[in-house]
Each structure stands twice: as structure tokens, then as C-alpha cells.
Amino acid sequence: DLAQIGVSGLAVMGRNLARNLARNGFSVALHNRTSAKTKSLVAEHGDEGTFVPTETLEEFVAALERPRRVVIMVKAGAPTDAVIDELVPLLDEGDIVIDCGNAHYADTRRREADLRERGLHFVGAGVSGGEEGALLGPSIMPGGSKESYATLGPMFEKIAAQVDGTPCCVHVGPDGAGHFVKMVHNGIEYADMQLIAEAYDLLRDGLGATPAELAEIFAEWNSGDLSSFLIEITAEVLGHTDAATGSPFVDVVVDEAEQKGTGRWTVQTALDLGVPVTGIAEATFARALSAHPDQRAAARAALPGPSEAAQKVPAEERDAFVDDVRKALYASKVVAYAQGYDQMAAASTEYGWDIDLGAMATIWRGGCIIRARFLDRIKDAYATERPASLLVAPYFRDAVADGQQAWRRVVAHAARAGIPTPGFSSALAYYDALRADRLPAALIQGLRDYFGAHTYRRTDRDGSFHTLWATPDRSEVEA
Ligand code: 6PG
């Protein structure tokens, strides 16, 4: 019998996706560049469902029912192009190639256009949830044509995480829409983690608490509005003791954060779209700063900080401080999501994707790394009409209004104590800038006009104007 779907690329994510498909009753053809991985998958998990192991791409393609559904799960970039180039000549009109890796959406757009010209479908599908998600139910964000989703969607919806009976998978939109949304998901993942890390840092310094004590605070937060996978595993990581040294695990890890690129792509793309994603940008830059140990050592030796006394939170204020940090974390998180949603909205308009933003919150409720209770609220916020910003949707407006004084106290404390909180601080600055009556952008326009005759608009009448700055009477002309 021919297999219903094939998976090529059997490193941990591909392997687990293949097993997930088989466990859900689909017959899965397997292919890997070296057949050892194919063999070990069948040897170890062959009893989980129907696998059809193959050695060559020709054999793999021949093992699939038509239209063929071929999932490729290889490294983003050149390796993905190499597999596609080898695969395409073996396929027939109407076949579907599905890239489940973390591809850049621009690559996905290019590949989709190429394959479409040859009568093939190309689906860039974001898959989130790490190894465990791939096996037990990820969040899946497929782009590509409607026709391809008609045949692929039911399979993906079956293997995806389910929340309240709803699968965490929906057709995001044409060509690169799926990978774009996955990219923003990852950017938000960066922001979420940076904010959690800042909360940890503030509490650890302010309270002088041990990681194990902080683990309890995060575990408690996980039962409230902040309830999410990342808060849950923060409690786990902080509570973990290193076996070799007996020290808190977090204290033996080198404090230099790495990144594979999706956060950076989110920021680069946001710059082009003109969308301020300051939360994601600060998170990405904070990782970059951490990864410059020599510069940090030089600065540590040269640059003074505040006095010791300024850093401690008095005993009687400890509970209030913990609560303030929780509220500041929540408010900052709302800002990061609001910005990420603005970016998806802008891209949807730019590329004509018509992304249903509420549905993105629905499919992020389970399976993915940023899964969180409050995504239900985002889904609700987009249920009727699109809010000008998530921040002004009633639920979030009230939540942030409730937390804003706490937020200001926390940012002020951080500044006084010398604790770096780029995420909290820039989120608050964004909030204040967005709600300002007048922005100093007016002065910037004046300066631009002064040195470059770049012109400005007036508040009292239409048109573009230029002041003749070099003339004695500085008269104004219409530009
Ligand atoms: C997911 C994750 C996944 C990957 C990150 C890690 O949604 O399952 O986002 O895709 O773990 O991309 O990214 P960094 O290495 O850049 O932190």
C-alpha cells in the first residue's frame, strides 16, 4: 500500500512529527540522507503505526499516494533548497511539498512561486512546541494555497494540540504567511523570556532570595493571569539543583544567551514594515549584549553602579514588591503581544494574506512555546472588530490600567538599583508614547526642516511647509 504522507529529514523534529502522524493512524513513508536514522526510527518505534522506510528519494517518492504529501524537515536555508531541488524533478503535478522547518518567510515566498510555476504546491508550515510538541501535538501554522490545505489540513489538524476540542492548526494564508506568523511567534517567545528573566533578576536582587524560593513565586504566578508554559518551566528551571556542584542550576549556566535567528528576522522585518516591535527588539539585543563577555568585563571594571543600600527592598515591602513585579511583567507582556500582532497585521496588508489574527491566538493556546491562558483573551479581543492596538481592547486596557502604577514603581526601582530591565522599561515607554497627547516628534520635524528642508505639516491647515531658516525673518513657504 502507498503511504499517505512522507517525511524526509529524520533528526529529532522530523522523527517526532513522523511518529505523531503514525500514532494518529496515517501511514508514513520515511526518508533521511543517511539511512541509519530511518532504520533506528523503525526499530525503536515501528510498533506505533505504519511506517514505510525508504533509502533513496526515488524510492521515497514512489512510496507515496497521489497527490503526494512530502514533509521536509531539514535545516533552514541552503539545505532546504538542496532537498527541494532534488525532490522536484521526481514529483507530479498537484503534489505538495511541505517545509516544516523554521524557514524565513521570504524564502518560502520564493519557493512557493517557483514550485507553483511547475504545477506543484509548496506549503511553508510553522511548527512550534519543540521535540515534545512535535510528538504529542504541536501548534501548526501552515501557509500555501487553499487547495493544498484542503488535502493537508485534516491531517495536520489531527496531529496538532487540541484545546477545548479545537485543533491548534489553521490555514494562515497564502505563500509565506505561515512562516511569517511562526517567525513572530518566535519573536514573542524571545520577548516573553526576556521579561521573565528581568522579573527573576529584580526579585533575586531586590529580595535577596534563592532560586528555589523564586521557583515558588513563579509556580504561584502560574496559577493566575500569567499562567503559561514559559512561567511553568521557569519554576522548574529555577528549582533545579546542579548535581555536580550542589549549586542552583541557574548559577552554573554561563550567562550568555544564544540565538538561531528567528528573533533577529522578526526585528529586521519589523523595521522594513515600520512597525515598532520594541519588546522583541530589546529581547534580541539583550541576548546580543549578554554574548559579549569581553566588553562586559571591561565595563564591569570601569563603570560604577548605585550604592548597595539602594538595591534592597525593605522587609515590610517585600510582598508588595513581588506583586508589583508580577503586574509589571503582565503589562509588559501585553505590550510585546500587541506589537507582534501589529506586525502580523502590517504584513497581512503588505502581502495581501488576509490573516485572521484572532485565529492566531486560537492556535497558540496549545502546543506552542508561548502557549498561555491569556491567549483566550486575545482571541476575544479580535472576535468582533480589529482593535487599533491590543492595548485598547477592553480586557487588556483594564488589565494594564490596573497594573500601570506597579509597572512605574518597578521600572523606577530598577533604575535606582541599577538592574537592567530593557524589556520592562521600553514596554512602559511604548505605553506612554502611544497614549501621549503630543509627542516630541514635532521637534524632530522642525530639526529635519532646519538642516535638510525636509518640510513639515501644520496642526492648523493642510499642506507641506518649509521655514526659510537662513533668512532673517524665517518666513514660511508652502512646499
Ligand atoms: C518553537 C521554538 C523553536 C526553537 C526556537 C529557538 O516554537 O518550538 O521557537 O522553533 O526552539 O526557534 O530559537 P533560538 O535558538 O533562536 O532561541
Short mmCIF file of C-alpha atoms and ligand atoms in Angstrom, two decimals:
data_model
loop_
_atom_site.label_atom_id
_atom_site.label_comp_id
_atom_site.label_asym_id
_atom_site.label_seq_id
_atom_site.Cartn_x
_atom_site.Cartn_y
_atom_site.Cartn_z
CA ASP A 1 0.00 0.00 0.00
CA LEU A 2 1.12 3.53 -0.70
CA ALA A 3 1.82 5.83 2.26
CA GLN A 4 -0.47 8.81 2.91
CA ILE A 5 2.36 11.18 3.74
CA GLY A 6 6.15 11.19 3.71
CA VAL A 7 8.72 12.77 6.00
CA SER A 8 12.23 13.49 4.76
CA GLY A 9 14.75 14.62 7.36
CA LEU A 10 14.61 12.47 10.48
CA ALA A 11 16.53 14.49 13.05
CA VAL A 12 14.62 14.88 16.28
CA MET A 13 11.82 17.17 14.99
CA GLY A 14 11.22 15.19 11.78
CA ARG A 15 11.35 11.91 13.64
CA ASN A 16 8.80 13.05 16.19
CA LEU A 17 6.48 14.51 13.55
CA ALA A 18 6.62 11.20 11.65
CA ARG A 19 5.80 9.28 14.83
CA ASN A 20 2.96 11.68 15.65
CA LEU A 21 1.47 11.12 12.17
CA ALA A 22 1.80 7.34 12.51
CA ARG A 23 0.31 7.31 16.01
CA ASN A 24 -2.68 9.16 14.61
CA GLY A 25 -3.31 6.42 12.06
CA PHE A 26 -1.59 7.84 8.97
CA SER A 27 0.83 5.65 7.03
CA VAL A 28 4.17 7.47 6.80
CA ALA A 29 6.96 6.98 4.28
CA LEU A 30 10.36 7.76 5.81
CA HIS A 31 13.50 9.17 4.24
CA ASN A 32 16.75 10.51 5.55
CA ARG A 33 20.01 11.36 3.81
CA THR A 34 21.72 8.59 5.75
CA SER A 35 19.54 5.54 6.34
CA ALA A 36 20.77 4.87 9.91
CA LYS A 37 18.19 7.32 11.29
CA THR A 38 15.41 5.73 9.23
CA LYS A 39 16.35 2.28 10.49
CA SER A 40 16.57 3.30 14.14
CA LEU A 41 13.19 5.02 13.97
CA VAL A 42 11.57 1.84 12.64
CA ALA A 43 13.50 -0.38 15.07
CA GLU A 44 12.55 1.70 18.11
CA HIS A 45 9.05 2.88 17.23
CA GLY A 46 7.88 0.66 14.37
CA ASP A 47 5.02 -0.63 16.54
CA GLU A 48 3.45 2.83 16.89
CA GLY A 49 1.87 2.76 13.43
CA THR A 50 2.54 2.15 9.76
CA PHE A 51 5.97 3.27 8.58
CA VAL A 52 7.35 2.72 5.09
CA PRO A 53 11.14 3.07 5.33
CA THR A 54 12.94 4.03 2.12
CA GLU A 55 16.59 4.52 1.23
CA THR A 56 16.58 6.85 -1.76
CA LEU A 57 14.47 9.87 -2.66
CA GLU A 58 13.21 7.97 -5.76
CA GLU A 59 12.03 5.11 -3.59
CA PHE A 60 10.52 7.57 -1.12
CA VAL A 61 8.53 9.43 -3.78
CA ALA A 62 7.37 6.13 -5.34
CA ALA A 63 6.06 5.02 -1.93
CA LEU A 64 3.55 7.89 -1.69
CA GLU A 65 -0.10 8.02 -2.78
CA ARG A 66 -1.08 10.91 -5.07
CA PRO A 67 -1.31 13.79 -4.79
CA ARG A 68 1.86 13.25 -2.79
CA ARG A 69 2.32 14.96 0.53
CA VAL A 70 6.01 15.35 1.26
CA VAL A 71 7.09 16.90 4.53
CA ILE A 72 10.67 18.12 4.62
CA MET A 73 12.27 18.81 7.97
CA VAL A 74 15.83 19.89 7.35
CA LYS A 75 17.95 22.91 8.31
CA ALA A 76 16.63 26.26 7.07
CA GLY A 77 18.45 27.92 4.18
CA ALA A 78 20.66 26.08 1.67
CA PRO A 79 19.95 22.54 2.97
CA THR A 80 16.21 23.12 2.40
CA ASP A 81 16.84 24.34 -1.17
CA ALA A 82 19.07 21.32 -1.82
CA VAL A 83 16.34 18.86 -0.82
CA ILE A 84 13.69 20.73 -2.83
CA ASP A 85 15.92 20.76 -5.93
CA GLU A 86 16.43 17.01 -5.69
CA LEU A 87 12.80 16.30 -4.96
CA VAL A 88 11.03 18.44 -7.52
CA PRO A 89 12.02 16.51 -10.68
CA LEU A 90 10.57 13.36 -9.11
CA LEU A 91 7.15 14.86 -8.40
CA ASP A 92 3.98 15.17 -10.48
CA GLU A 93 1.51 17.98 -10.96
CA GLY A 94 -0.60 18.65 -7.86
CA ASP A 95 1.89 17.15 -5.40
CA ILE A 96 2.50 19.09 -2.20
CA VAL A 97 5.87 19.84 -0.63
CA ILE A 98 5.62 20.97 2.98
CA ASP A 99 8.51 22.69 4.74
CA CYS A 100 8.01 22.31 8.48
CA GLY A 101 11.34 23.92 9.44
CA ASN A 102 11.92 27.47 10.71
CA ALA A 103 12.35 28.98 7.23
CA HIS A 104 12.49 32.70 6.55
CA TYR A 105 9.14 33.70 5.06
CA ALA A 106 10.85 35.42 2.11
CA ASP A 107 12.50 32.10 1.18
CA THR A 108 9.10 30.44 1.49
CA ARG A 109 7.56 33.03 -0.84
CA ARG A 110 10.30 32.41 -3.39
CA ARG A 111 9.99 28.62 -3.17
CA GLU A 112 6.21 28.74 -3.36
CA ALA A 113 6.36 30.85 -6.54
CA ASP A 114 8.97 28.51 -8.09
CA LEU A 115 7.02 25.36 -7.38
CA ARG A 116 3.71 26.90 -8.41
CA GLU A 117 5.22 27.56 -11.83
CA ARG A 118 5.93 23.84 -12.09
CA GLY A 119 2.40 22.88 -11.08
CA LEU A 120 3.36 21.91 -7.54
CA HIS A 121 2.13 23.20 -4.19
CA PHE A 122 4.61 24.47 -1.64
CA VAL A 123 3.46 24.87 1.93
CA GLY A 124 5.64 26.68 4.45
CA ALA A 125 4.31 25.45 7.77
CA GLY A 126 5.45 26.83 11.11
CA VAL A 127 5.61 24.11 13.73
CA SER A 128 6.03 25.06 17.36
CA GLY A 129 6.37 23.07 20.51
CA GLY A 130 9.86 21.68 20.43
CA GLU A 131 10.56 17.95 20.47
CA GLU A 132 7.73 17.08 22.77
CA GLY A 133 5.20 19.17 20.85
CA ALA A 134 6.17 17.53 17.57
CA LEU A 135 5.45 14.14 19.09
CA LEU A 136 2.43 14.83 21.28
CA GLY A 137 0.75 17.72 19.49
CA PRO A 138 2.38 20.90 18.21
CA SER A 139 0.85 24.18 17.15
CA ILE A 140 0.94 24.20 13.34
CA MET A 141 0.85 27.34 11.18
CA PRO A 142 0.59 26.30 7.51
CA GLY A 143 0.72 28.79 4.65
CA GLY A 144 0.35 27.97 0.96
CA SER A 145 -2.64 27.54 -1.30
CA LYS A 146 -6.21 26.79 -0.19
CA GLU A 147 -6.18 23.63 -2.37
CA SER A 148 -3.15 22.28 -0.56
CA TYR A 149 -4.79 22.95 2.80
CA ALA A 150 -7.88 21.03 1.72
CA THR A 151 -5.88 17.82 1.48
CA LEU A 152 -3.28 18.52 4.16
CA GLY A 153 -5.34 20.41 6.74
CA PRO A 154 -7.32 17.46 8.11
CA MET A 155 -4.11 15.51 8.77
CA PHE A 156 -2.38 18.43 10.45
CA GLU A 157 -5.46 19.28 12.48
CA LYS A 158 -5.49 15.72 13.75
CA ILE A 159 -1.86 15.66 14.89
CA ALA A 160 -1.92 19.19 16.36
CA ALA A 161 -2.51 20.02 20.01
CA GLN A 162 -6.22 20.34 20.85
CA VAL A 163 -7.64 22.96 23.22
CA ASP A 164 -11.31 22.72 24.20
CA GLY A 165 -11.81 20.43 21.22
CA THR A 166 -10.31 22.95 18.78
CA PRO A 167 -7.13 21.99 16.93
CA CYS A 168 -4.13 24.30 17.21
CA CYS A 169 -3.81 24.44 13.43
CA VAL A 170 -5.46 26.67 10.86
CA HIS A 171 -4.70 27.75 7.31
CA VAL A 172 -2.87 31.02 7.98
CA GLY A 173 -2.86 32.39 4.43
CA PRO A 174 -1.09 32.14 1.05
CA ASP A 175 2.63 31.57 0.35
CA GLY A 176 4.81 32.77 3.26
CA ALA A 177 2.02 33.65 5.72
CA GLY A 178 2.55 30.55 7.87
CA HIS A 179 6.26 31.03 8.27
CA PHE A 180 5.77 34.74 8.91
CA VAL A 181 3.39 34.00 11.76
CA LYS A 182 5.80 31.38 13.14
CA MET A 183 8.59 33.97 12.99
CA VAL A 184 6.52 36.46 15.00
CA HIS A 185 5.63 33.65 17.42
CA ASN A 186 9.34 33.15 17.99
CA GLY A 187 9.91 36.89 18.38
CA ILE A 188 7.22 36.96 21.05
CA GLU A 189 8.90 33.91 22.59
CA TYR A 190 12.10 35.98 22.86
CA ALA A 191 10.20 38.90 24.46
CA ASP A 192 8.36 36.63 26.88
CA MET A 193 11.59 35.01 28.03
CA GLN A 194 13.40 38.34 28.39
CA LEU A 195 10.57 39.71 30.57
CA ILE A 196 10.57 36.58 32.72
CA ALA A 197 14.34 36.87 33.07
CA GLU A 198 14.03 40.51 34.14
CA ALA A 199 11.39 39.61 36.72
CA TYR A 200 13.72 36.92 38.06
CA ASP A 201 16.63 39.36 38.21
CA LEU A 202 14.57 42.05 40.00
CA LEU A 203 13.26 39.58 42.55
CA ARG A 204 16.59 37.92 43.14
CA ASP A 205 18.39 41.22 43.73
CA GLY A 206 15.56 43.00 45.47
CA LEU A 207 14.61 40.21 47.84
CA GLY A 208 17.98 38.52 48.12
CA ALA A 209 16.00 35.32 47.55
CA THR A 210 17.41 31.97 46.45
CA PRO A 211 16.44 30.48 43.07
CA ALA A 212 14.49 27.79 44.93
CA GLU A 213 12.44 30.47 46.73
CA LEU A 214 11.88 32.24 43.43
CA ALA A 215 10.74 28.97 41.87
CA GLU A 216 7.86 29.00 44.34
CA ILE A 217 6.88 32.53 43.37
CA PHE A 218 6.81 31.61 39.68
CA ALA A 219 4.85 28.44 40.42
CA GLU A 220 2.29 30.57 42.24
CA TRP A 221 2.12 33.07 39.37
CA ASN A 222 1.40 30.16 37.09
CA SER A 223 -1.98 29.72 38.73
CA GLY A 224 -3.11 33.26 37.80
CA ASP A 225 -3.32 35.54 34.75
CA LEU A 226 0.29 34.81 33.87
CA SER A 227 -0.38 31.07 33.58
CA SER A 228 1.72 29.84 30.66
CA PHE A 229 4.18 27.18 29.60
CA LEU A 230 7.16 29.53 29.95
CA ILE A 231 6.24 30.58 33.51
CA GLU A 232 5.68 26.93 34.39
CA ILE A 233 9.11 25.84 33.15
CA THR A 234 10.74 28.90 34.75
CA ALA A 235 9.69 27.44 38.10
CA GLU A 236 11.18 24.09 37.04
CA VAL A 237 14.49 25.55 35.90
CA LEU A 238 14.86 27.79 38.98
CA GLY A 239 14.01 24.89 41.28
CA HIS A 240 16.64 22.63 39.72
CA THR A 241 19.87 21.91 41.61
CA ASP A 242 23.05 21.09 39.72
CA ALA A 243 24.09 17.53 40.55
CA ALA A 244 27.83 18.11 40.11
CA THR A 245 28.17 21.15 42.40
CA GLY A 246 25.04 21.16 44.53
CA SER A 247 24.53 24.80 43.43
CA PRO A 248 21.34 26.18 41.93
CA PHE A 249 21.41 25.13 38.28
CA VAL A 250 20.85 28.72 37.10
CA ASP A 251 24.08 29.75 38.85
CA VAL A 252 26.27 27.28 36.97
CA VAL A 253 25.00 28.20 33.49
CA VAL A 254 27.15 30.70 31.53
CA ASP A 255 25.13 33.93 31.27
CA GLU A 256 25.44 34.39 27.51
CA ALA A 257 22.19 33.79 25.60
CA GLU A 258 22.39 32.28 22.15
CA GLN A 259 20.02 32.61 19.23
CA LYS A 260 19.42 30.83 15.98
CA GLY A 261 17.94 33.80 14.14
CA THR A 262 14.16 33.91 14.19
CA GLY A 263 14.07 36.76 16.74
CA ARG A 264 16.51 38.73 14.61
CA TRP A 265 14.40 38.11 11.50
CA THR A 266 11.33 39.39 13.33
CA VAL A 267 13.08 42.64 14.19
CA GLN A 268 14.63 43.08 10.72
CA THR A 269 11.24 42.55 9.10
CA ALA A 270 9.52 44.89 11.54
CA LEU A 271 11.97 47.65 10.63
CA ASP A 272 11.06 47.23 6.96
CA LEU A 273 7.35 47.25 7.74
CA GLY A 274 7.74 50.29 10.01
CA VAL A 275 6.20 48.53 13.00
CA PRO A 276 7.77 49.25 16.40
CA VAL A 277 8.31 45.84 17.99
CA THR A 278 10.39 47.28 20.81
CA GLY A 279 9.75 44.35 23.14
CA ILE A 280 11.11 41.81 20.67
CA ALA A 281 13.96 44.11 19.67
CA GLU A 282 15.05 44.69 23.28
CA ALA A 283 14.92 40.95 23.91
CA THR A 284 17.05 40.23 20.85
CA PHE A 285 19.56 42.95 21.72
CA ALA A 286 19.69 41.80 25.37
CA ARG A 287 20.81 38.37 24.12
CA ALA A 288 23.40 40.02 21.90
CA LEU A 289 24.70 42.14 24.82
CA SER A 290 24.98 39.08 27.04
CA ALA A 291 27.10 37.38 24.38
CA HIS A 292 29.93 39.95 24.57
CA PRO A 293 31.85 38.81 27.65
CA ASP A 294 35.00 40.87 26.99
CA GLN A 295 33.11 44.11 26.65
CA ARG A 296 31.09 43.25 29.76
CA ALA A 297 34.26 42.56 31.75
CA ALA A 298 35.75 45.89 30.72
CA ALA A 299 32.56 47.72 31.65
CA ARG A 300 32.27 45.86 34.97
CA ALA A 301 35.75 47.08 35.88
CA ALA A 302 35.22 50.67 34.74
CA LEU A 303 31.62 51.72 35.31
CA PRO A 304 30.16 52.47 38.76
CA GLY A 305 26.66 51.50 39.89
CA PRO A 306 24.33 52.70 42.65
CA SER A 307 25.11 52.27 46.34
CA GLU A 308 24.42 48.89 47.99
CA ALA A 309 21.66 50.35 50.12
CA ALA A 310 19.64 51.45 47.12
CA GLN A 311 19.25 47.86 45.96
CA LYS A 312 17.46 46.14 48.82
CA VAL A 313 13.70 46.07 49.22
CA PRO A 314 12.81 46.64 52.92
CA ALA A 315 11.31 43.60 54.64
CA GLU A 316 7.87 45.15 55.08
CA GLU A 317 7.63 45.91 51.37
CA ARG A 318 8.61 42.50 50.04
CA ASP A 319 5.13 41.12 49.33
CA ALA A 320 4.06 44.35 47.66
CA PHE A 321 7.23 44.30 45.56
CA VAL A 322 6.60 40.74 44.37
CA ASP A 323 3.09 41.74 43.38
CA ASP A 324 4.36 44.85 41.60
CA VAL A 325 6.83 42.77 39.59
CA ARG A 326 4.04 40.36 38.63
CA LYS A 327 1.87 43.21 37.38
CA ALA A 328 4.76 44.84 35.54
CA LEU A 329 5.54 41.53 33.88
CA TYR A 330 1.95 41.12 32.77
CA ALA A 331 1.65 44.67 31.42
CA SER A 332 4.97 44.39 29.56
CA LYS A 333 3.87 41.07 28.11
CA VAL A 334 0.66 42.63 26.80
CA VAL A 335 2.79 45.29 25.07
CA ALA A 336 5.02 42.66 23.43
CA TYR A 337 1.98 40.79 22.10
CA ALA A 338 0.28 44.00 20.96
CA GLN A 339 3.39 44.84 18.95
CA GLY A 340 3.69 41.34 17.48
CA TYR A 341 0.04 41.48 16.46
CA ASP A 342 0.63 44.87 14.81
CA GLN A 343 3.46 43.29 12.84
CA MET A 344 1.29 40.40 11.63
CA ALA A 345 -1.45 42.87 10.68
CA ALA A 346 1.02 45.01 8.73
CA ALA A 347 2.45 42.02 6.85
CA SER A 348 -1.02 40.72 6.12
CA THR A 349 -1.86 44.03 4.45
CA GLU A 350 1.52 44.31 2.69
CA TYR A 351 1.32 40.83 1.16
CA GLY A 352 -2.46 40.50 0.85
CA TRP A 353 -2.55 37.49 3.19
CA ASP A 354 -5.81 38.31 4.94
CA ILE A 355 -4.62 36.69 8.20
CA ASP A 356 -7.34 36.10 10.79
CA LEU A 357 -5.50 37.48 13.84
CA GLY A 358 -7.97 36.06 16.33
CA ALA A 359 -7.36 32.59 14.86
CA MET A 360 -3.62 33.00 15.50
CA ALA A 361 -4.37 33.38 19.21
CA THR A 362 -6.61 30.31 19.00
CA ILE A 363 -3.86 28.11 17.54
CA TRP A 364 -1.28 29.41 20.02
CA ARG A 365 -3.36 28.35 23.02
CA GLY A 366 -1.84 24.88 22.96
CA GLY A 367 1.21 23.04 21.67
CA CYS A 368 3.50 26.02 21.12
CA ILE A 369 6.18 27.55 23.32
CA ILE A 370 4.20 30.74 24.06
CA ARG A 371 1.00 28.86 24.97
CA ALA A 372 -0.73 30.81 27.71
CA ARG A 373 -4.05 31.34 29.37
CA PHE A 374 -4.26 34.94 28.20
CA LEU A 375 -4.36 33.95 24.50
CA ASP A 376 -8.05 33.27 25.05
CA ARG A 377 -8.37 36.98 25.83
CA ILE A 378 -6.55 37.89 22.62
CA LYS A 379 -8.89 35.65 20.67
CA ASP A 380 -11.82 37.51 22.26
CA ALA A 381 -10.23 40.90 21.53
CA TYR A 382 -10.24 40.11 17.80
CA ALA A 383 -13.64 38.40 17.81
CA THR A 384 -15.61 41.41 16.61
CA GLU A 385 -13.60 44.20 15.04
CA ARG A 386 -9.85 44.62 14.90
CA PRO A 387 -8.77 46.91 17.79
CA ALA A 388 -6.40 49.79 16.92
CA SER A 389 -3.99 48.07 19.30
CA LEU A 390 -4.40 45.10 21.59
CA LEU A 391 -3.70 47.60 24.38
CA VAL A 392 -7.03 49.36 23.80
CA ALA A 393 -9.15 46.19 23.62
CA PRO A 394 -11.32 46.35 26.76
CA TYR A 395 -9.85 43.43 28.71
CA PHE A 396 -6.25 44.46 28.14
CA ARG A 397 -6.93 48.16 28.60
CA ASP A 398 -8.33 47.36 32.05
CA ALA A 399 -5.55 44.92 32.93
CA VAL A 400 -2.82 47.38 32.00
CA ALA A 401 -4.62 50.27 33.70
CA ASP A 402 -4.79 48.14 36.83
CA GLY A 403 -1.08 47.40 36.67
CA GLN A 404 0.39 50.66 35.44
CA GLN A 405 1.30 52.19 38.83
CA ALA A 406 3.02 48.96 39.84
CA TRP A 407 4.80 48.97 36.47
CA ARG A 408 6.13 52.51 37.10
CA ARG A 409 7.32 51.59 40.60
CA VAL A 410 9.17 48.56 39.27
CA VAL A 411 10.89 50.47 36.46
CA ALA A 412 11.83 53.25 38.91
CA HIS A 413 13.20 50.67 41.35
CA ALA A 414 15.21 49.02 38.57
CA ALA A 415 16.74 52.37 37.59
CA ARG A 416 17.62 53.20 41.20
CA ALA A 417 19.00 49.75 41.92
CA GLY A 418 20.94 49.52 38.66
CA ILE A 419 19.16 46.39 37.45
CA PRO A 420 18.92 46.26 33.65
CA THR A 421 15.29 45.93 32.60
CA PRO A 422 15.23 46.84 28.90
CA GLY A 423 12.03 44.85 28.36
CA PHE A 424 10.02 46.34 31.25
CA SER A 425 11.34 49.87 30.67
CA SER A 426 10.87 50.01 26.92
CA ALA A 427 7.40 48.48 27.19
CA LEU A 428 6.41 51.24 29.62
CA ALA A 429 7.94 53.87 27.33
CA TYR A 430 5.92 52.43 24.44
CA TYR A 431 2.75 52.58 26.54
CA ASP A 432 3.38 56.20 27.48
CA ALA A 433 4.35 57.21 23.95
CA LEU A 434 1.26 55.61 22.46
CA ARG A 435 -1.09 57.37 24.87
CA ALA A 436 0.66 60.79 24.76
CA ASP A 437 -1.33 63.86 23.71
CA ARG A 438 1.62 65.35 21.89
CA LEU A 439 4.90 63.69 21.02
CA PRO A 440 8.23 65.46 20.65
CA ALA A 441 8.16 64.17 17.08
CA ALA A 442 7.10 67.75 16.30
CA LEU A 443 10.55 68.96 17.35
CA ILE A 444 12.20 66.26 15.24
CA GLN A 445 10.24 67.51 12.24
CA GLY A 446 11.42 71.04 12.98
CA LEU A 447 15.05 69.93 13.12
CA ARG A 448 14.72 67.97 9.89
CA ASP A 449 13.27 71.00 8.21
CA TYR A 450 16.07 73.22 9.58
CA PHE A 451 19.03 71.19 8.35
CA GLY A 452 17.57 69.48 5.33
CA ALA A 453 14.46 71.36 4.18
CA HIS A 454 12.60 68.13 4.73
CA THR A 455 9.32 70.02 5.32
CA TYR A 456 6.62 69.56 7.96
CA ARG A 457 2.85 69.55 8.20
CA ARG A 458 0.95 72.03 10.40
CA THR A 459 -1.70 71.33 13.00
CA ASP A 460 -3.91 74.19 11.78
CA ARG A 461 -4.05 73.70 7.99
CA ASP A 462 -3.34 71.17 5.25
CA GLY A 463 -0.22 71.08 3.10
CA SER A 464 3.54 70.73 3.47
CA PHE A 465 5.63 73.64 4.65
CA HIS A 466 9.22 74.76 4.88
CA THR A 467 10.63 77.58 7.00
CA LEU A 468 13.39 79.64 5.39
CA TRP A 469 15.67 79.22 8.41
CA ALA A 470 18.58 81.13 6.89
CA THR A 471 16.56 84.27 6.19
CA PRO A 472 16.36 86.98 8.87
CA ASP A 473 12.59 86.83 9.21
CA ARG A 474 12.38 82.99 8.93
CA SER A 475 9.34 83.22 6.75
CA GLU A 476 7.41 80.10 5.81
CA VAL A 477 6.74 78.83 2.32
CA GLU A 478 4.36 76.17 1.13
CA ALA A 479 6.40 73.26 -0.22
C1 6PG B 1 9.26 26.55 18.90
C2 6PG B 1 10.61 27.19 19.13
C3 6PG B 1 11.62 26.56 18.22
C4 6PG B 1 13.06 26.84 18.62
C5 6PG B 1 13.42 28.29 18.70
C6 6PG B 1 14.72 28.52 19.41
O1 6PG B 1 8.35 27.30 18.58
O2 6PG B 1 9.14 25.35 19.07
O3 6PG B 1 10.51 28.56 18.86
O4 6PG B 1 11.30 26.93 16.92
O5 6PG B 1 13.29 26.26 19.83
O6 6PG B 1 13.50 28.77 17.39
O7 6PG B 1 15.22 29.72 18.97
P1 6PG B 1 16.58 30.33 19.43
O8 6PG B 1 17.63 29.26 19.33
O9 6PG B 1 16.80 31.44 18.46
O10 6PG B 1 16.39 30.78 20.85
#
